[in-house]
Amino acid sequence: MTENRNSFAVGLTVFAAVLMLLVGVFQAVEGLVALLGDTLYLVGPEWTFSFDVTTWGWIHLITGTVIAAAGYFVLTGSVWARSVGVFLAGLGALLNFLWLPYYPVWSVIIITLNVLVIWALTAHGRDITR
């Protein structure tokens, strides 16, 4: 018995993988900017999770690189990459929520993209492996 692939579902999974690549690159660039020019980000009042901008730079650089790598493996149809992708997209959304005091508009955009990745991978992720 052969199952037909739902081309819309496959398209959403490919969209999620490409979005993971983009979000990973965006987050890594955000980290590089924090590392190379830490005076660009304006630090407001003290927050519960206020780290040094350099620390945030390393966090974003490492997380972004791992998210982009997972996005590549989602494109290859790897089953484990979908689970890792959902976890990393959740982690990326959480980290950008904590980053809100530093760069609020950008953080909200990245959180939204991460939520779209989670939705696409959980709703239609298995169709790309068929």
Coordinates of C-alpha atoms in Angstrom, one line a residue:
M1 CA 0.0 0.0 0.0
T2 CA 1.5 3.3 -1.0
E3 CA 0.6 6.6 0.6
N4 CA 0.4 9.7 -1.5
R5 CA 2.4 12.6 -0.3
N6 CA 0.5 15.7 0.5
S7 CA 2.4 18.3 -1.6
F8 CA 1.1 21.1 0.6
A9 CA 2.4 19.4 3.7
V10 CA 5.8 18.7 2.1
G11 CA 5.9 22.3 1.0
L12 CA 5.3 23.5 4.6
T13 CA 8.0 21.2 5.9
V14 CA 10.5 22.6 3.3
F15 CA 9.3 26.0 4.3
A16 CA 10.0 25.2 7.9
A17 CA 13.5 23.9 7.1
V18 CA 14.3 27.0 5.0
L19 CA 12.9 29.2 7.7
M20 CA 15.1 27.4 10.2
L21 CA 18.1 28.1 8.0
L22 CA 17.2 31.8 7.9
V23 CA 16.4 32.1 11.6
G24 CA 19.6 30.4 12.4
V25 CA 21.6 32.8 10.2
F26 CA 19.7 35.8 11.6
Q27 CA 20.3 34.7 15.1
A28 CA 24.0 34.0 14.4
V29 CA 24.4 37.4 12.8
E30 CA 22.6 39.0 15.8
G31 CA 25.2 37.2 18.0
L32 CA 28.1 38.4 15.8
V33 CA 26.8 42.0 16.0
A34 CA 26.6 41.7 19.8
L35 CA 30.2 40.3 19.9
L36 CA 31.8 42.7 17.5
G37 CA 29.9 45.9 18.3
D38 CA 28.4 45.5 21.7
T39 CA 27.7 49.2 21.9
L40 CA 25.1 48.9 19.2
Y41 CA 22.5 47.5 21.6
L42 CA 21.1 49.8 24.1
V43 CA 20.7 48.2 27.5
G44 CA 17.8 49.6 29.5
P45 CA 16.8 49.0 33.0
E46 CA 18.0 45.8 34.8
W47 CA 16.0 42.7 34.0
T48 CA 15.9 39.3 35.6
F49 CA 17.9 37.8 32.8
S50 CA 20.2 40.6 32.1
F51 CA 23.6 39.3 30.9
D52 CA 26.4 41.1 29.4
V53 CA 25.9 41.8 25.7
T54 CA 28.9 39.7 24.9
T55 CA 27.4 36.8 26.7
W56 CA 24.2 37.2 24.7
G57 CA 26.3 37.4 21.6
W58 CA 27.8 33.9 22.2
I59 CA 24.4 32.5 23.2
H60 CA 22.8 33.8 19.9
L61 CA 25.8 32.8 17.8
I62 CA 25.9 29.2 19.0
T63 CA 22.1 28.8 19.0
G64 CA 21.8 30.2 15.6
T65 CA 24.4 27.9 14.2
V66 CA 22.8 24.9 15.7
I67 CA 19.3 25.9 14.4
A68 CA 20.7 26.4 10.9
A69 CA 22.4 23.0 11.0
A70 CA 19.1 21.4 12.1
G71 CA 17.3 23.1 9.3
Y72 CA 19.7 21.6 6.8
F73 CA 19.0 18.1 8.2
V74 CA 15.2 18.7 8.1
L75 CA 15.7 19.4 4.4
T76 CA 17.4 16.0 4.0
G77 CA 14.3 14.3 5.6
S78 CA 16.0 13.3 8.8
V79 CA 13.4 12.2 11.4
W80 CA 15.6 13.2 14.4
A81 CA 16.1 16.7 12.9
R82 CA 12.4 17.4 13.1
S83 CA 12.3 16.7 16.8
V84 CA 15.5 18.7 17.4
G85 CA 14.1 21.5 15.2
V86 CA 11.0 21.8 17.3
F87 CA 13.1 21.9 20.5
L88 CA 15.6 24.4 19.0
A89 CA 12.8 26.6 17.6
G90 CA 11.3 26.7 21.1
L91 CA 14.6 27.4 22.6
G92 CA 15.2 30.2 20.1
A93 CA 11.8 31.7 20.9
L94 CA 12.6 31.6 24.6
L95 CA 16.0 33.2 24.1
N96 CA 14.6 36.0 22.0
F97 CA 11.9 36.6 24.6
L98 CA 14.7 37.1 27.1
W99 CA 16.5 39.3 24.6
L100 CA 13.4 41.6 24.3
P101 CA 14.9 44.4 26.4
Y102 CA 17.8 44.7 24.1
Y103 CA 16.1 44.7 20.7
P104 CA 12.3 44.3 21.0
V105 CA 11.1 44.5 17.4
W106 CA 13.7 42.1 16.1
S107 CA 13.0 39.7 19.0
V108 CA 9.3 39.6 18.2
I109 CA 9.9 38.9 14.6
I110 CA 12.3 36.0 15.4
I111 CA 9.8 34.6 18.0
T112 CA 7.1 34.7 15.3
L113 CA 9.3 32.8 12.8
N114 CA 10.2 30.2 15.4
V115 CA 6.5 29.6 16.2
L116 CA 5.9 29.1 12.5
V117 CA 8.7 26.6 12.4
I118 CA 7.2 24.7 15.3
W119 CA 3.8 24.6 13.7
A120 CA 5.0 23.5 10.3
L121 CA 7.3 20.7 11.8
T122 CA 4.7 19.3 14.1
A123 CA 1.7 19.6 11.8
H124 CA 3.3 18.3 8.6
G125 CA 6.8 17.3 9.3
R126 CA 6.5 13.6 8.7
D127 CA 5.3 14.1 5.1
I128 CA 8.8 15.0 3.8
T129 CA 10.2 11.6 4.8
R130 CA 7.8 9.6 2.7

